[in-house]
Amino acid sequence: MERNPFTAEVVEAVCRHMNEDHAEDSVLIVRTLGGQAEATAAVMTGLDADGIEFSAEVAGRPVPVRIPFAERLTERAQVRAEVVRMYHEARARLGLPPRSG
């Protein structure tokens, strides 16, 4: 396994941002792309070049969820674009219109 291109500080910052500002988006991603349709909450716990990790609450229990990225990421700027792509894919799978703004 290759070394994670993202430092612990970057991972922590991305997790904090997702958990503080995009908690509902994380639940949507975990429900659709993570195969946990019954998830009621999701906390981002990590990421590496190949995927993003969450702890989802399913039936009152924490369930680890790993969702692979569409491609291997090597730079921090790619993380945002990939998470946005996941969010839009999740909305499309549910038949929801794109969110404006």
mmCIF file of C-alpha atoms in Angstrom:
data_model
loop_
_atom_site.group_PDB
_atom_site.id
_atom_site.type_symbol
_atom_site.label_atom_id
_atom_site.label_comp_id
_atom_site.label_asym_id
_atom_site.label_seq_id
_atom_site.Cartn_x
_atom_site.Cartn_y
_atom_site.Cartn_z
ATOM 1 C CA MET A 1 0.000 0.000 0.000
ATOM 2 C CA GLU A 2 1.309 3.409 -0.948
ATOM 3 C CA ARG A 3 1.821 6.168 1.567
ATOM 4 C CA ASN A 4 -1.136 8.479 2.154
ATOM 5 C CA PRO A 5 -0.392 11.709 0.238
ATOM 6 C CA PHE A 6 -2.385 13.673 2.800
ATOM 7 C CA THR A 7 -0.779 14.648 6.098
ATOM 8 C CA ALA A 8 -2.552 14.044 9.385
ATOM 9 C CA GLU A 9 -3.202 17.796 9.563
ATOM 10 C CA VAL A 10 -4.897 17.814 6.146
ATOM 11 C CA VAL A 11 -7.025 14.784 7.020
ATOM 12 C CA GLU A 12 -8.046 16.372 10.322
ATOM 13 C CA ALA A 13 -8.922 19.678 8.620
ATOM 14 C CA VAL A 14 -11.010 17.996 5.926
ATOM 15 C CA CYS A 15 -12.812 15.857 8.520
ATOM 16 C CA ARG A 16 -13.514 18.889 10.704
ATOM 17 C CA HIS A 17 -14.876 20.853 7.737
ATOM 18 C CA MET A 18 -17.120 17.998 6.599
ATOM 19 C CA ASN A 19 -18.371 17.260 10.106
ATOM 20 C CA GLU A 20 -19.025 20.900 11.010
ATOM 21 C CA ASP A 21 -20.315 22.255 7.700
ATOM 22 C CA HIS A 22 -21.577 19.288 5.669
ATOM 23 C CA ALA A 23 -23.002 16.729 8.110
ATOM 24 C CA GLU A 24 -26.217 16.271 6.121
ATOM 25 C CA ASP A 25 -24.233 15.830 2.905
ATOM 26 C CA SER A 26 -22.149 13.119 4.573
ATOM 27 C CA VAL A 27 -25.302 11.218 5.568
ATOM 28 C CA LEU A 28 -26.584 11.418 2.006
ATOM 29 C CA ILE A 29 -23.270 10.100 0.641
ATOM 30 C CA VAL A 30 -23.141 7.257 3.174
ATOM 31 C CA ARG A 31 -26.755 6.273 2.509
ATOM 32 C CA THR A 32 -26.363 6.078 -1.256
ATOM 33 C CA LEU A 33 -22.713 5.456 -2.107
ATOM 34 C CA GLY A 34 -21.803 3.713 1.137
ATOM 35 C CA GLY A 35 -24.618 1.182 1.049
ATOM 36 C CA GLN A 36 -26.064 2.213 4.405
ATOM 37 C CA ALA A 37 -29.579 3.318 3.421
ATOM 38 C CA GLU A 38 -30.708 3.325 7.057
ATOM 39 C CA ALA A 39 -27.933 5.628 8.308
ATOM 40 C CA THR A 40 -29.215 8.432 10.524
ATOM 41 C CA ALA A 41 -25.862 10.175 11.006
ATOM 42 C CA ALA A 42 -22.361 10.059 9.537
ATOM 43 C CA VAL A 43 -19.075 11.426 10.809
ATOM 44 C CA MET A 44 -16.095 11.602 8.482
ATOM 45 C CA THR A 45 -13.201 9.823 10.178
ATOM 46 C CA GLY A 46 -10.478 9.750 7.535
ATOM 47 C CA LEU A 47 -9.329 9.707 3.970
ATOM 48 C CA ASP A 48 -6.410 8.618 1.861
ATOM 49 C CA ALA A 49 -5.546 8.634 -1.825
ATOM 50 C CA ASP A 50 -8.151 5.986 -2.625
ATOM 51 C CA GLY A 51 -11.185 6.745 -0.501
ATOM 52 C CA ILE A 52 -13.047 8.449 2.290
ATOM 53 C CA GLU A 53 -14.064 6.921 5.611
ATOM 54 C CA PHE A 54 -17.047 7.557 7.821
ATOM 55 C CA SER A 55 -18.549 6.240 11.013
ATOM 56 C CA ALA A 56 -22.259 5.936 10.257
ATOM 57 C CA GLU A 57 -24.980 5.462 12.817
ATOM 58 C CA VAL A 58 -27.218 2.628 11.688
ATOM 59 C CA ALA A 59 -29.920 1.272 14.013
ATOM 60 C CA GLY A 60 -28.244 3.037 16.922
ATOM 61 C CA ARG A 61 -24.838 1.472 16.281
ATOM 62 C CA PRO A 62 -21.658 2.860 14.721
ATOM 63 C CA VAL A 63 -20.825 1.230 11.393
ATOM 64 C CA PRO A 64 -17.540 1.918 9.580
ATOM 65 C CA VAL A 65 -18.065 2.911 5.953
ATOM 66 C CA ARG A 66 -15.368 3.328 3.317
ATOM 67 C CA ILE A 67 -16.277 4.788 -0.058
ATOM 68 C CA PRO A 68 -13.696 4.620 -2.839
ATOM 69 C CA PHE A 69 -12.874 7.689 -4.873
ATOM 70 C CA ALA A 70 -13.442 7.594 -8.637
ATOM 71 C CA GLU A 71 -9.679 7.902 -9.079
ATOM 72 C CA ARG A 72 -6.546 8.042 -6.940
ATOM 73 C CA LEU A 73 -6.080 11.508 -5.451
ATOM 74 C CA THR A 74 -2.685 13.079 -4.914
ATOM 75 C CA GLU A 75 -3.432 16.707 -4.007
ATOM 76 C CA ARG A 76 -5.645 18.346 -1.399
ATOM 77 C CA ALA A 77 -7.543 20.387 -4.003
ATOM 78 C CA GLN A 78 -8.759 17.133 -5.564
ATOM 79 C CA VAL A 79 -10.496 16.109 -2.330
ATOM 80 C CA ARG A 80 -13.086 18.865 -2.483
ATOM 81 C CA ALA A 81 -13.853 18.167 -6.145
ATOM 82 C CA GLU A 82 -14.234 14.442 -5.458
ATOM 83 C CA VAL A 83 -16.499 14.925 -2.434
ATOM 84 C CA VAL A 84 -18.649 17.352 -4.436
ATOM 85 C CA ARG A 85 -18.833 14.755 -7.227
ATOM 86 C CA MET A 86 -19.915 12.117 -4.692
ATOM 87 C CA TYR A 87 -22.570 14.442 -3.305
ATOM 88 C CA HIS A 88 -24.000 15.141 -6.772
ATOM 89 C CA GLU A 89 -23.926 11.432 -7.638
ATOM 90 C CA ALA A 90 -25.763 10.631 -4.394
ATOM 91 C CA ARG A 91 -28.465 13.229 -5.134
ATOM 92 C CA ALA A 92 -28.842 11.920 -8.703
ATOM 93 C CA ARG A 93 -29.205 8.318 -7.490
ATOM 94 C CA LEU A 94 -32.039 9.449 -5.236
ATOM 95 C CA GLY A 95 -33.676 11.406 -8.038
ATOM 96 C CA LEU A 96 -33.137 14.701 -6.212
ATOM 97 C CA PRO A 97 -32.558 17.861 -8.209
ATOM 98 C CA PRO A 98 -29.153 19.548 -7.950
ATOM 99 C CA ARG A 99 -28.936 21.868 -4.969
ATOM 100 C CA SER A 100 -28.765 25.509 -5.970
ATOM 101 C CA GLY A 101 -26.229 27.867 -4.453
#
